[in-house]
Amino acid sequence: MLRKYRELTRLEMEQVDKEQTIILIPVGALEQHGNQAPLGTDDIIAEAMVEYLDKALEEAGEPDFPMLVFPLIPVGLSTEHRNFCGSVTLRPDTYYHLLYDICVSLAHHGFKKIAFLICHGGNAPIIQVLSRELRSELGIAPFMLSSGAFSHPDVKATVSEGNIWDFHGGEMETSMVMAVDESLVKLETSEAGIPTAFADNHTLLPYGSVSIGWVSEDWKTAEGKPIGIGGDPSGATAEKGRIILETSAKVLVPGLLEIRDWEG
Ligand SMILES: [Zn+2]
């Protein structure tokens, strides 16, 4: 069973093998996820992912996997969602320095391996920059784990037919929250979002060779109302969420084993 960083005493922490032990830092966000899913969707998914990872490691014959789970960082970089009610964002430099200072403390105690469990895509660019700095400045090995195996066939199979734009706040994320607690999702209020702002474009798209710093207002309902989500959450179910969480956790296990064995 994975141990939680905050639950160790000082004496127990002194006994931890700092060379080998991975510090897993789940990074979430507090931001709008459409009409139907809670503001803390990414945080809720992050906490669930840690539990599913724990199970997946045990099933892989690694019940004593050397990893400590750091407290979730519940607020991240959510600039693209700031205009929707309830979204909270740090500034990029604040977020960078928050994570940097945590890692400096961990390195000070001798930890060499820090793995960020990235449960909000908007956090990823800063963490990539930070990771290079940590490696070159502090000589520690920073790793990045993506929380959702969204391209895995078993995960893709959970998405309803025709729901081609599914990502932020869509069917998959909503399903994952439902797998944790169905009462947190108000599915009857859901509306689908598509990137209508780019509908007439072939090259300038939210992602790709020519892209834009998109904001979630670029995703609108068919009637043109900014909805801030990608995809149609109406087909979300708890069972789909369990499949996505379980598959995503299993996909990460081989990577975690390689991180454990990484000697740089
Ligand atoms: Zn999300």
XYZ file of N, CA and C and ligand atoms in Angstrom:
793
model
N 0.843 -1.205 0.000
C 0.000 0.000 0.000
C 0.879 1.255 0.000
N 0.537 2.214 -0.848
C 1.352 3.434 -0.933
C 1.213 4.246 0.350
N 2.326 4.742 0.827
C 2.274 5.551 2.040
C 2.126 7.031 1.672
N 1.452 7.750 2.555
C 1.248 9.179 2.315
C 2.326 9.972 3.061
N 2.935 10.879 2.353
C 4.025 11.688 2.894
C 3.639 12.313 4.229
N 2.437 12.881 4.273
C 2.053 13.660 5.466
C 1.790 12.777 6.692
N 1.668 11.483 6.475
C 1.357 10.594 7.601
C 2.595 10.029 8.286
N 3.765 10.267 7.707
C 4.990 9.759 8.323
C 5.446 10.689 9.448
N 5.995 10.106 10.489
C 6.620 10.933 11.522
C 8.027 11.307 11.052
N 8.642 12.207 11.765
C 10.011 12.609 11.413
C 10.959 11.412 11.479
N 10.780 10.594 12.515
C 11.662 9.429 12.662
C 11.453 8.433 11.525
N 10.177 8.255 11.143
C 9.902 7.354 10.014
C 10.506 7.916 8.729
N 10.411 9.228 8.569
C 10.966 9.854 7.361
C 12.482 9.695 7.309
N 13.104 9.734 8.467
C 14.564 9.546 8.509
C 14.973 8.174 7.979
N 14.059 7.190 8.140
C 14.368 5.817 7.707
C 14.133 5.588 6.206
N 13.454 6.526 5.572
C 13.101 6.329 4.146
C 14.366 6.386 3.281
N 14.449 5.453 2.336
C 15.567 5.435 1.383
C 15.346 6.559 0.358
N 16.085 7.653 0.532
C 15.849 8.848 -0.290
C 16.353 8.675 -1.732
N 17.310 7.787 -1.915
C 17.855 7.562 -3.257
C 16.816 6.915 -4.160
N 16.101 5.950 -3.589
C 15.220 5.129 -4.424
C 13.770 5.600 -4.405
N 13.343 6.162 -3.293
C 11.918 6.476 -3.140
C 11.477 7.609 -4.058
N 10.381 7.360 -4.734
C 9.799 8.374 -5.624
C 8.794 9.187 -4.808
N 8.879 10.504 -4.934
C 7.835 11.348 -4.345
C 6.830 11.643 -5.455
N 5.609 11.170 -5.280
C 4.561 11.397 -6.277
C 3.772 12.641 -5.873
N 3.825 13.672 -6.718
C 3.080 14.903 -6.404
C 1.891 15.016 -7.363
N 0.672 14.754 -6.868
C -0.492 14.937 -7.739
C -0.798 16.431 -7.882
N -0.926 16.875 -9.121
C -1.229 18.296 -9.351
C -2.576 18.413 -10.064
N -3.510 19.079 -9.421
C -4.856 19.214 -9.968
C -5.167 20.644 -10.355
N -6.442 20.975 -10.301
C -6.892 22.323 -10.643
C -8.259 22.548 -10.017
N -8.584 23.810 -9.857
C -9.896 24.198 -9.334
C -10.512 25.124 -10.377
N -11.283 24.542 -11.257
C -11.759 25.313 -12.415
C -13.061 24.741 -12.946
N -13.790 25.577 -13.668
C -15.070 25.142 -14.230
C -14.909 23.913 -15.114
N -15.862 23.003 -15.005
C -15.913 21.827 -15.870
C -17.313 21.679 -16.455
N -17.808 22.814 -16.987
C -19.133 22.786 -17.597
C -20.236 22.930 -16.567
N -21.462 22.751 -17.042
C -22.626 22.892 -16.149
C -22.691 21.769 -15.120
N -22.220 20.596 -15.553
C -22.607 19.375 -14.838
C -21.575 18.834 -13.856
N -20.279 19.146 -14.083
C -19.235 18.519 -13.252
C -18.665 19.541 -12.269
N -18.176 19.076 -11.120
C -17.733 20.023 -10.086
C -16.440 20.758 -10.437
N -16.270 21.896 -9.779
C -15.057 22.720 -9.987
C -13.799 21.923 -9.660
N -13.919 21.025 -8.706
C -12.753 20.245 -8.288
C -12.577 18.955 -9.068
N -13.151 18.875 -10.266
C -13.073 17.636 -11.064
C -11.644 17.095 -11.155
N -10.695 17.955 -11.501
C -9.306 17.465 -11.677
C -8.708 16.998 -10.345
N -9.060 17.670 -9.262
C -8.574 17.257 -7.941
C -9.179 15.901 -7.546
N -10.473 15.763 -7.833
C -11.164 14.509 -7.498
C -10.570 13.356 -8.310
N -10.302 13.628 -9.593
C -9.691 12.598 -10.450
C -8.281 12.276 -9.947
N -7.548 13.296 -9.528
C -6.173 13.078 -9.039
C -6.170 12.150 -7.829
N -7.081 12.408 -6.897
C -7.138 11.566 -5.696
C -7.550 10.136 -6.050
N -8.499 10.028 -6.975
C -8.924 8.686 -7.405
C -7.781 7.963 -8.111
N -7.043 8.688 -8.930
C -5.928 8.075 -9.668
C -4.899 7.487 -8.719
N -4.651 8.174 -7.622
C -3.684 7.661 -6.641
C -4.183 6.329 -6.075
N -5.477 6.259 -5.788
C -6.040 5.003 -5.264
C -5.974 3.883 -6.299
N -6.308 4.210 -7.537
C -6.264 3.189 -8.596
C -4.818 2.764 -8.874
N -3.889 3.709 -8.772
C -2.468 3.377 -8.956
C -2.005 2.410 -7.877
N -2.457 2.690 -6.670
C -2.123 1.840 -5.532
C -2.560 0.393 -5.821
N -3.813 0.252 -6.283
C -4.357 -1.070 -6.611
C -3.578 -1.714 -7.754
N -3.290 -0.908 -8.783
C -2.603 -1.445 -9.971
C -1.205 -1.937 -9.608
N -0.532 -1.222 -8.712
C 0.816 -1.644 -8.299
C 0.739 -2.950 -7.512
N -0.287 -3.042 -6.686
C -0.459 -4.262 -5.898
C -0.724 -5.454 -6.831
N -1.589 -5.222 -7.825
C -1.912 -6.292 -8.786
C -0.694 -6.672 -9.627
N 0.215 -5.718 -9.791
C 1.428 -5.993 -10.579
C 2.509 -6.653 -9.717
N 2.150 -7.013 -8.503
C 3.116 -7.686 -7.620
C 4.089 -6.735 -6.961
N 3.660 -5.466 -6.800
C 4.527 -4.449 -6.186
C 3.845 -3.809 -4.980
N 3.484 -4.618 -3.969
C 2.764 -4.035 -2.833
C 3.622 -3.069 -2.008
N 4.934 -3.224 -2.099
C 5.824 -2.342 -1.329
C 6.577 -1.380 -2.233
N 5.923 -0.942 -3.298
C 6.580 -0.051 -4.253
C 7.094 1.200 -3.528
N 8.350 1.563 -3.770
C 8.946 2.669 -3.012
C 8.486 4.047 -3.497
N 7.300 4.426 -3.077
C 6.775 5.730 -3.500
C 5.977 6.338 -2.359
N 6.202 7.613 -2.114
C 5.434 8.351 -1.111
C 4.520 9.322 -1.843
N 3.261 9.342 -1.429
C 2.308 10.246 -2.080
C 2.304 11.585 -1.340
N 2.723 12.617 -2.043
C 2.747 13.968 -1.493
C 1.316 14.525 -1.487
N 1.009 15.475 -0.586
C -0.344 16.070 -0.624
C -0.650 16.686 -1.996
N -1.869 16.492 -2.429
C -2.337 17.066 -3.699
C -2.145 18.592 -3.716
N -1.669 19.096 -4.840
C -1.630 20.557 -5.031
C -2.957 20.925 -5.711
N -3.909 21.484 -4.957
C -5.290 21.547 -5.452
C -5.602 22.676 -6.426
N -4.732 23.679 -6.501
C -4.973 24.802 -7.412
C -3.794 24.863 -8.373
N -4.085 25.093 -9.634
C -3.003 25.127 -10.616
C -3.124 26.313 -11.545
N -2.779 26.043 -12.795
C -2.777 27.097 -13.800
C -4.034 26.940 -14.658
N -4.992 27.809 -14.413
C -6.295 27.673 -15.082
C -6.697 28.968 -15.772
N -5.701 29.661 -16.306
C -5.949 30.942 -16.961
C -7.045 30.842 -18.016
N -7.038 29.718 -18.751
C -7.982 29.575 -19.875
C -9.433 29.470 -19.414
N -9.626 29.234 -18.112
C -10.998 29.060 -17.601
C -11.439 30.205 -16.693
N -10.595 31.217 -16.551
C -10.786 32.217 -15.487
C -12.107 32.975 -15.583
N -12.680 33.117 -16.785
C -13.891 33.922 -16.921
C -15.168 33.172 -16.571
N -15.030 31.884 -16.306
C -16.208 31.124 -15.893
C -16.259 31.082 -14.367
N -17.469 31.222 -13.833
C -17.650 31.368 -12.401
C -17.036 30.205 -11.616
N -16.266 30.551 -10.622
C -15.702 29.550 -9.713
C -14.273 29.153 -10.013
N -13.795 29.421 -11.224
C -12.420 29.018 -11.562
C -11.415 29.838 -10.766
N -10.416 29.164 -10.259
C -9.355 29.822 -9.485
C -8.026 29.459 -10.125
N -7.194 30.459 -10.373
C -5.895 30.166 -10.995
C -4.757 30.857 -10.266
N -3.627 30.198 -10.268
C -2.401 30.880 -9.855
C -1.830 31.560 -11.097
N -0.940 32.531 -10.886
C -0.228 33.074 -12.037
C 0.900 32.107 -12.387
N 1.318 32.079 -13.657
C 2.354 31.115 -14.046
C 3.594 31.187 -13.167
N 4.053 32.405 -12.828
C 5.281 32.495 -12.026
C 5.036 32.024 -10.585
N 3.830 32.309 -10.057
C 3.505 31.822 -8.706
C 3.515 30.302 -8.676
N 2.871 29.707 -9.679
C 2.772 28.248 -9.728
C 4.156 27.615 -9.866
N 4.956 28.213 -10.734
C 6.317 27.705 -10.936
C 7.081 27.711 -9.605
N 7.022 28.848 -8.915
C 7.810 28.980 -7.682
C 7.253 28.127 -6.542
N 5.933 27.960 -6.517
C 5.328 27.069 -5.513
C 5.898 25.657 -5.650
N 5.863 25.137 -6.875
C 6.363 23.774 -7.099
C 7.880 23.717 -6.917
N 8.547 24.764 -7.367
C 10.011 24.805 -7.248
C 10.427 24.731 -5.779
N 9.785 25.525 -4.940
C 10.149 25.558 -3.515
C 9.889 24.215 -2.836
N 8.798 23.575 -3.206
C 8.519 22.241 -2.644
C 9.648 21.282 -3.020
N 10.040 21.333 -4.283
C 11.082 20.402 -4.766
C 12.442 20.707 -4.132
N 12.728 21.982 -3.883
C 13.987 22.332 -3.219
C 14.017 21.713 -1.817
N 12.887 21.792 -1.099
C 12.823 21.181 0.238
C 13.039 19.674 0.158
N 12.386 19.044 -0.807
C 12.510 17.587 -0.944
C 13.951 17.206 -1.279
N 14.556 17.986 -2.165
C 15.955 17.714 -2.538
C 16.872 17.944 -1.338
N 16.547 18.927 -0.518
C 17.335 19.238 0.680
C 17.407 18.036 1.622
N 16.307 17.261 1.649
C 16.276 16.074 2.509
C 16.854 14.841 1.821
N 17.281 15.027 0.589
C 17.990 13.934 -0.085
C 17.191 13.179 -1.132
N 15.916 13.565 -1.336
C 15.136 12.849 -2.360
C 15.694 13.158 -3.743
N 15.724 12.119 -4.576
C 16.331 12.251 -5.910
C 15.308 12.129 -7.032
N 14.132 11.559 -6.700
C 13.145 11.301 -7.755
C 11.796 11.910 -7.383
N 11.345 12.816 -8.230
C 10.049 13.459 -8.007
C 9.201 13.242 -9.257
N 8.013 12.682 -9.053
C 7.133 12.425 -10.200
C 5.859 13.246 -10.042
N 5.586 14.072 -11.027
C 4.353 14.869 -11.011
C 3.251 14.065 -11.694
N 2.152 13.858 -10.990
C 0.989 13.209 -11.590
C 0.084 14.334 -12.096
N 0.139 14.569 -13.391
C -0.499 15.759 -13.965
C -1.949 15.460 -14.328
N -2.856 16.045 -13.561
C -4.285 15.776 -13.732
C -5.014 16.972 -14.328
N -4.259 17.931 -14.818
C -4.848 19.065 -15.554
C -3.834 19.482 -16.615
N -4.237 19.350 -17.867
C -3.320 19.608 -18.980
C -2.700 20.995 -18.943
N -3.448 21.983 -18.416
C -2.942 23.355 -18.372
C -1.722 23.524 -17.475
N -1.493 22.548 -16.577
C -0.311 22.619 -15.701
C 0.951 22.110 -16.393
N 0.755 21.328 -17.453
C 1.885 20.587 -18.031
C 3.032 21.473 -18.551
N 2.739 22.555 -19.298
C 3.867 23.327 -19.846
C 4.810 23.874 -18.765
N 4.246 24.384 -17.665
C 5.076 24.915 -16.583
C 5.900 23.798 -15.949
N 5.281 22.644 -15.781
C 5.975 21.525 -15.125
C 7.101 21.004 -16.015
N 6.902 21.073 -17.318
C 7.988 20.674 -18.228
C 9.190 21.616 -18.074
N 8.917 22.911 -18.044
C 9.999 23.889 -17.879
C 10.680 23.691 -16.522
N 9.847 23.565 -15.496
C 10.360 23.369 -14.136
C 11.237 22.118 -14.052
N 10.795 21.055 -14.678
C 11.517 19.786 -14.578
C 12.937 19.903 -15.121
N 13.095 20.624 -16.229
C 14.452 20.801 -16.779
C 15.314 21.618 -15.818
N 14.686 22.640 -15.227
C 15.446 23.471 -14.282
C 15.861 22.643 -13.063
N 14.935 21.842 -12.550
C 15.235 21.029 -11.361
C 16.374 20.068 -11.648
N 16.326 19.503 -12.840
C 17.359 18.516 -13.174
C 18.719 19.184 -13.312
N 18.748 20.327 -13.977
C 20.061 20.951 -14.203
C 20.553 21.704 -12.964
N 19.629 22.276 -12.178
C 20.073 23.047 -11.007
C 20.319 22.175 -9.779
N 19.379 21.241 -9.538
C 19.436 20.478 -8.282
C 19.962 19.059 -8.470
N 20.086 18.648 -9.710
C 20.594 17.300 -9.974
C 19.630 16.207 -9.578
N 18.343 16.557 -9.437
C 17.363 15.506 -9.136
C 16.674 15.100 -10.436
N 15.993 13.959 -10.379
C 15.321 13.469 -11.581
C 13.817 13.727 -11.462
N 13.295 14.676 -12.245
C 11.864 14.946 -12.220
C 11.183 14.168 -13.356
N 10.035 13.590 -13.048
C 9.299 12.805 -14.039
C 7.872 13.346 -14.140
N 7.288 13.151 -15.305
C 5.918 13.620 -15.511
C 5.026 12.457 -15.919
N 3.948 12.277 -15.189
C 2.993 11.215 -15.499
C 1.674 11.857 -15.906
N 1.171 11.437 -17.035
C -0.106 11.960 -17.488
C -1.222 11.094 -16.896
N -2.212 11.745 -16.299
C -3.183 10.976 -15.500
C -4.171 10.176 -16.328
N -4.434 10.582 -17.555
C -5.464 9.882 -18.325
C -4.905 9.246 -19.578
N -5.175 7.943 -19.750
C -4.716 7.252 -20.970
C -5.766 7.440 -22.055
N -5.951 8.692 -22.480
C -7.085 9.011 -23.342
C -6.978 8.419 -24.753
N -5.773 8.001 -25.139
C -5.661 7.404 -26.477
C -5.716 5.874 -26.428
N -5.797 5.306 -25.222
C -5.883 3.848 -25.094
C -7.222 3.358 -25.657
N -7.197 2.274 -26.446
C -8.452 1.799 -27.062
C -9.578 1.532 -26.053
N -9.242 0.991 -24.876
C -10.296 0.717 -23.878
C -10.921 2.010 -23.361
N -10.108 3.077 -23.300
C -10.631 4.369 -22.849
C -11.443 5.016 -23.972
N -10.889 4.960 -25.176
C -11.614 5.532 -26.331
C -12.985 4.882 -26.499
N -13.038 3.575 -26.187
C -14.295 2.832 -26.362
C -15.384 3.302 -25.397
N -15.018 4.052 -24.361
C -16.044 4.538 -23.420
C -16.764 5.775 -23.954
N -16.192 6.391 -24.981
C -16.767 7.649 -25.481
C -17.897 7.342 -26.473
N -19.033 7.975 -26.269
C -20.200 7.720 -27.125
C -19.910 8.084 -28.577
N -20.566 7.364 -29.457
C -20.381 7.603 -30.882
C -20.755 9.049 -31.233
N -19.953 9.664 -32.063
C -20.234 11.029 -32.508
C -19.693 12.094 -31.577
N -19.238 11.687 -30.408
C -18.698 12.652 -29.429
C -17.201 12.839 -29.700
N -16.896 13.539 -30.808
C -15.503 13.545 -31.295
C -14.622 14.581 -30.604
N -15.214 15.531 -29.915
C -14.391 16.598 -29.325
C -14.126 16.381 -27.843
N -14.370 15.178 -27.362
C -14.362 14.982 -25.918
C -13.002 15.215 -25.267
N -12.912 16.185 -24.408
C -11.746 16.325 -23.526
C -12.170 17.039 -22.254
N -11.828 18.327 -22.104
C -12.071 19.021 -20.837
C -13.567 19.042 -20.473
N -13.897 18.487 -19.321
C -15.273 18.530 -18.834
C -16.251 17.686 -19.637
N -15.724 16.830 -20.502
C -16.586 16.040 -21.367
C -17.007 14.726 -20.723
N -17.311 13.770 -21.599
C -17.847 12.489 -21.137
C -16.844 11.722 -20.264
N -15.563 11.760 -20.655
C -14.567 10.974 -19.916
C -14.326 11.540 -18.513
N -14.085 12.847 -18.433
C -13.828 13.433 -17.106
C -15.065 13.313 -16.212
N -16.229 13.555 -16.800
C -17.463 13.473 -16.012
C -17.665 12.046 -15.502
N -17.369 11.075 -16.360
C -17.495 9.669 -15.942
C -16.560 9.357 -14.774
N -15.346 9.885 -14.831
C -14.392 9.604 -13.746
C -14.879 10.163 -12.414
N -15.468 11.356 -12.445
C -16.016 11.917 -11.197
C -17.165 11.033 -10.711
N -18.001 10.571 -11.639
C -19.136 9.715 -11.255
C -18.652 8.409 -10.634
N -17.504 7.921 -11.099
C -16.952 6.686 -10.511
C -16.579 6.903 -9.047
N -16.272 8.139 -8.706
C -15.915 8.460 -7.316
C -17.180 8.716 -6.504
N -18.076 9.560 -7.050
C -19.286 9.927 -6.321
C -20.302 10.502 -7.315
N -21.281 9.680 -7.637
C -22.253 10.102 -8.664
C -23.022 11.359 -8.273
N -23.164 11.578 -6.955
C -23.972 12.724 -6.518
C -23.275 14.061 -6.818
N -21.996 14.020 -7.200
C -21.277 15.261 -7.503
C -21.557 15.765 -8.919
N -22.191 14.940 -9.724
C -22.438 15.299 -11.132
C -23.922 15.562 -11.348
N -24.224 16.675 -12.012
C -25.623 17.039 -12.312
C -25.826 16.874 -13.817
N -25.893 15.610 -14.221
C -25.895 15.279 -15.650
C -27.055 15.921 -16.416
N -28.174 16.128 -15.704
C -29.359 16.685 -16.370
C -29.127 18.130 -16.845
N -28.089 18.776 -16.341
C -27.823 20.164 -16.754
C -26.787 20.244 -17.877
N -26.282 19.101 -18.316
C -25.133 19.134 -19.234
C -25.492 19.647 -20.619
N -24.533 20.343 -21.210
C -24.647 20.794 -22.604
C -23.327 20.461 -23.278
N -23.392 20.140 -24.562
C -22.177 19.770 -25.292
C -21.428 21.008 -25.767
N -20.104 20.890 -25.843
C -19.275 21.992 -26.340
C -18.409 21.546 -27.502
N -18.359 22.382 -28.537
C -17.485 22.090 -29.688
C -16.695 23.357 -30.025
N -15.520 23.198 -30.637
C -14.686 24.383 -30.908
C -15.173 25.146 -32.131
N -16.336 25.756 -32.017
C -16.939 26.435 -33.168
C -16.084 27.594 -33.674
N -15.260 28.167 -32.778
C -14.427 29.297 -33.194
C -13.463 28.889 -34.315
N -13.209 27.590 -34.453
C -12.241 27.113 -35.455
C -12.926 26.323 -36.572
N -14.256 26.343 -36.575
C -15.009 25.459 -37.473
C -14.642 25.663 -38.945
N -14.327 26.896 -39.329
C -14.047 27.159 -40.749
C -12.561 27.041 -41.078
N -11.749 26.693 -40.081
C -10.295 26.653 -40.298
C -9.798 25.260 -40.640
N -8.759 25.206 -41.450
C -8.113 23.929 -41.755
C -6.786 23.825 -41.015
N -6.121 24.951 -40.817
C -4.759 24.928 -40.276
C -4.688 25.550 -38.882
N -5.291 26.701 -38.706
C -5.287 27.344 -37.385
C -6.309 26.657 -36.491
N -5.752 25.878 -35.544
C -6.604 25.071 -34.662
C -6.122 25.246 -33.221
N -6.878 24.767 -32.237
C -6.407 24.897 -30.840
C -5.063 24.214 -30.627
N -4.839 23.084 -31.318
C -3.559 22.376 -31.244
C -3.109 22.089 -32.671
N -1.813 21.921 -32.850
C -1.331 21.547 -34.175
C -0.205 22.438 -34.629
N 0.100 22.391 -35.940
C 1.275 23.120 -36.431
C 1.068 24.632 -36.383
N -0.168 25.070 -36.521
C -0.489 26.494 -36.346
C -1.608 26.557 -35.303
N -1.285 27.124 -34.151
C -2.268 27.071 -33.071
C -2.416 28.438 -32.416
N -3.264 28.486 -31.432
C -3.557 29.747 -30.742
C -3.529 29.459 -29.240
N -3.296 30.488 -28.439
C -3.463 30.330 -26.996
C -4.957 30.323 -26.715
N -5.560 29.148 -26.774
C -7.026 29.087 -26.693
C -7.521 29.366 -25.275
N -8.741 29.842 -25.225
C -9.426 30.008 -23.941
C -10.698 29.167 -24.013
N -11.241 28.821 -22.865
C -12.337 27.838 -22.925
C -13.612 28.421 -23.516
N -13.681 29.757 -23.642
C -14.839 30.337 -24.344
C -14.849 29.963 -25.824
N -13.706 29.506 -26.348
C -13.667 29.087 -27.753
C -14.541 27.859 -28.000
N -14.861 27.162 -26.896
C -15.744 25.996 -27.021
C -17.168 26.435 -26.699
N -18.042 26.263 -27.670
C -19.412 26.775 -27.527
C -20.436 25.664 -27.780
N -21.672 25.955 -27.401
C -22.772 25.038 -27.742
C -23.089 25.221 -29.231
N -23.928 24.339 -29.763
C -24.316 24.438 -31.180
C -24.985 25.783 -31.454
N -25.583 26.371 -30.412
C -26.266 27.681 -30.581
C -25.288 28.843 -30.449
N -24.021 28.548 -30.163
C -23.017 29.611 -30.094
C -22.790 30.189 -28.706
N -23.337 29.566 -27.692
C -23.126 30.053 -26.320
C -21.824 29.462 -25.773
N -20.927 30.325 -25.253
C -19.696 29.770 -24.679
C -20.035 28.816 -23.529
N -19.531 27.577 -23.616
C -19.859 26.566 -22.604
C -18.602 26.073 -21.883
N -17.459 26.256 -22.529
C -16.204 25.996 -21.820
C -15.798 24.557 -21.649
N -16.481 23.660 -22.331
C -16.060 22.245 -22.258
C -15.931 21.676 -23.661
N -15.177 20.584 -23.758
C -15.042 19.902 -25.040
C -15.792 18.592 -24.988
N -16.731 18.428 -25.899
C -17.439 17.154 -25.977
C -18.812 17.198 -25.351
N -19.429 16.032 -25.339
C -20.792 15.905 -24.842
C -20.801 14.985 -23.623
N -20.990 15.548 -22.446
C -20.918 14.728 -21.226
C -22.166 13.880 -20.979
N -23.203 14.040 -21.798
C -24.496 13.438 -21.435
C -24.453 11.908 -21.349
N -23.479 11.286 -21.993
C -23.397 9.814 -21.951
C -22.520 9.289 -20.827
N -22.097 10.162 -19.926
C -21.171 9.741 -18.857
C -21.836 8.764 -17.894
N -21.067 7.778 -17.450
C -21.551 6.843 -16.419
C -20.403 6.509 -15.465
N -20.784 6.070 -14.277
C -19.774 5.684 -13.287
C -18.947 4.502 -13.782
N -19.600 3.564 -14.482
C -18.894 2.374 -14.966
C -17.817 2.783 -15.984
N -18.150 3.706 -16.870
C -17.151 4.202 -17.826
C -15.981 4.832 -17.077
N -16.307 5.589 -16.050
C -15.265 6.235 -15.251
C -14.321 5.237 -14.620
N -14.891 4.129 -14.123
C -14.047 3.093 -13.506
C -13.105 2.490 -14.549
N -13.615 2.268 -15.744
C -12.771 1.699 -16.812
C -11.625 2.674 -17.128
N -11.943 3.961 -17.225
C -10.916 4.955 -17.578
C -9.858 5.043 -16.475
N -10.305 5.092 -15.233
C -9.357 5.195 -14.114
C -8.482 3.946 -14.018
N -9.115 2.800 -14.159
C -8.380 1.542 -14.028
C -7.365 1.395 -15.160
N -7.806 1.685 -16.383
C -6.903 1.569 -17.538
C -5.761 2.567 -17.417
N -6.079 3.802 -17.052
C -5.043 4.838 -16.960
C -4.008 4.485 -15.897
N -4.470 3.916 -14.796
C -3.537 3.522 -13.736
C -2.632 2.386 -14.214
N -3.233 1.388 -14.866
C -2.451 0.235 -15.348
C -1.391 0.668 -16.350
N -1.754 1.629 -17.197
C -0.824 2.107 -18.226
C 0.405 2.762 -17.581
N 0.218 3.345 -16.408
C 1.335 4.048 -15.746
C 2.300 3.104 -15.026
N 1.850 1.900 -14.719
C 2.690 1.010 -13.899
C 4.069 0.705 -14.517
N 4.127 0.290 -15.801
C 5.459 0.020 -16.369
C 6.380 1.240 -16.298
N 5.799 2.419 -16.491
C 6.599 3.646 -16.405
C 7.123 3.866 -14.992
N 6.284 3.591 -14.011
C 6.724 3.757 -12.615
C 7.852 2.784 -12.271
N 7.775 1.565 -12.796
C 8.841 0.587 -12.533
C 10.153 1.089 -13.138
N 10.059 1.696 -14.322
C 11.278 2.213 -14.957
C 11.816 3.442 -14.210
N 10.908 4.237 -13.662
C 11.364 5.375 -12.842
C 12.104 4.866 -11.599
N 11.530 3.825 -10.969
C 12.185 3.243 -9.794
C 13.604 2.778 -10.141
N 13.768 2.180 -11.341
C 15.065 1.629 -11.720
C 15.992 2.653 -12.384
N 15.486 3.845 -12.615
C 16.261 4.873 -13.328
C 17.480 5.282 -12.486
N 18.634 5.233 -13.123
C 19.848 5.652 -12.403
C 20.484 6.866 -13.053
N 19.876 7.336 -14.158
C 20.361 8.560 -14.804
C 21.812 8.500 -15.162
Zn -10.341 18.598 -15.992
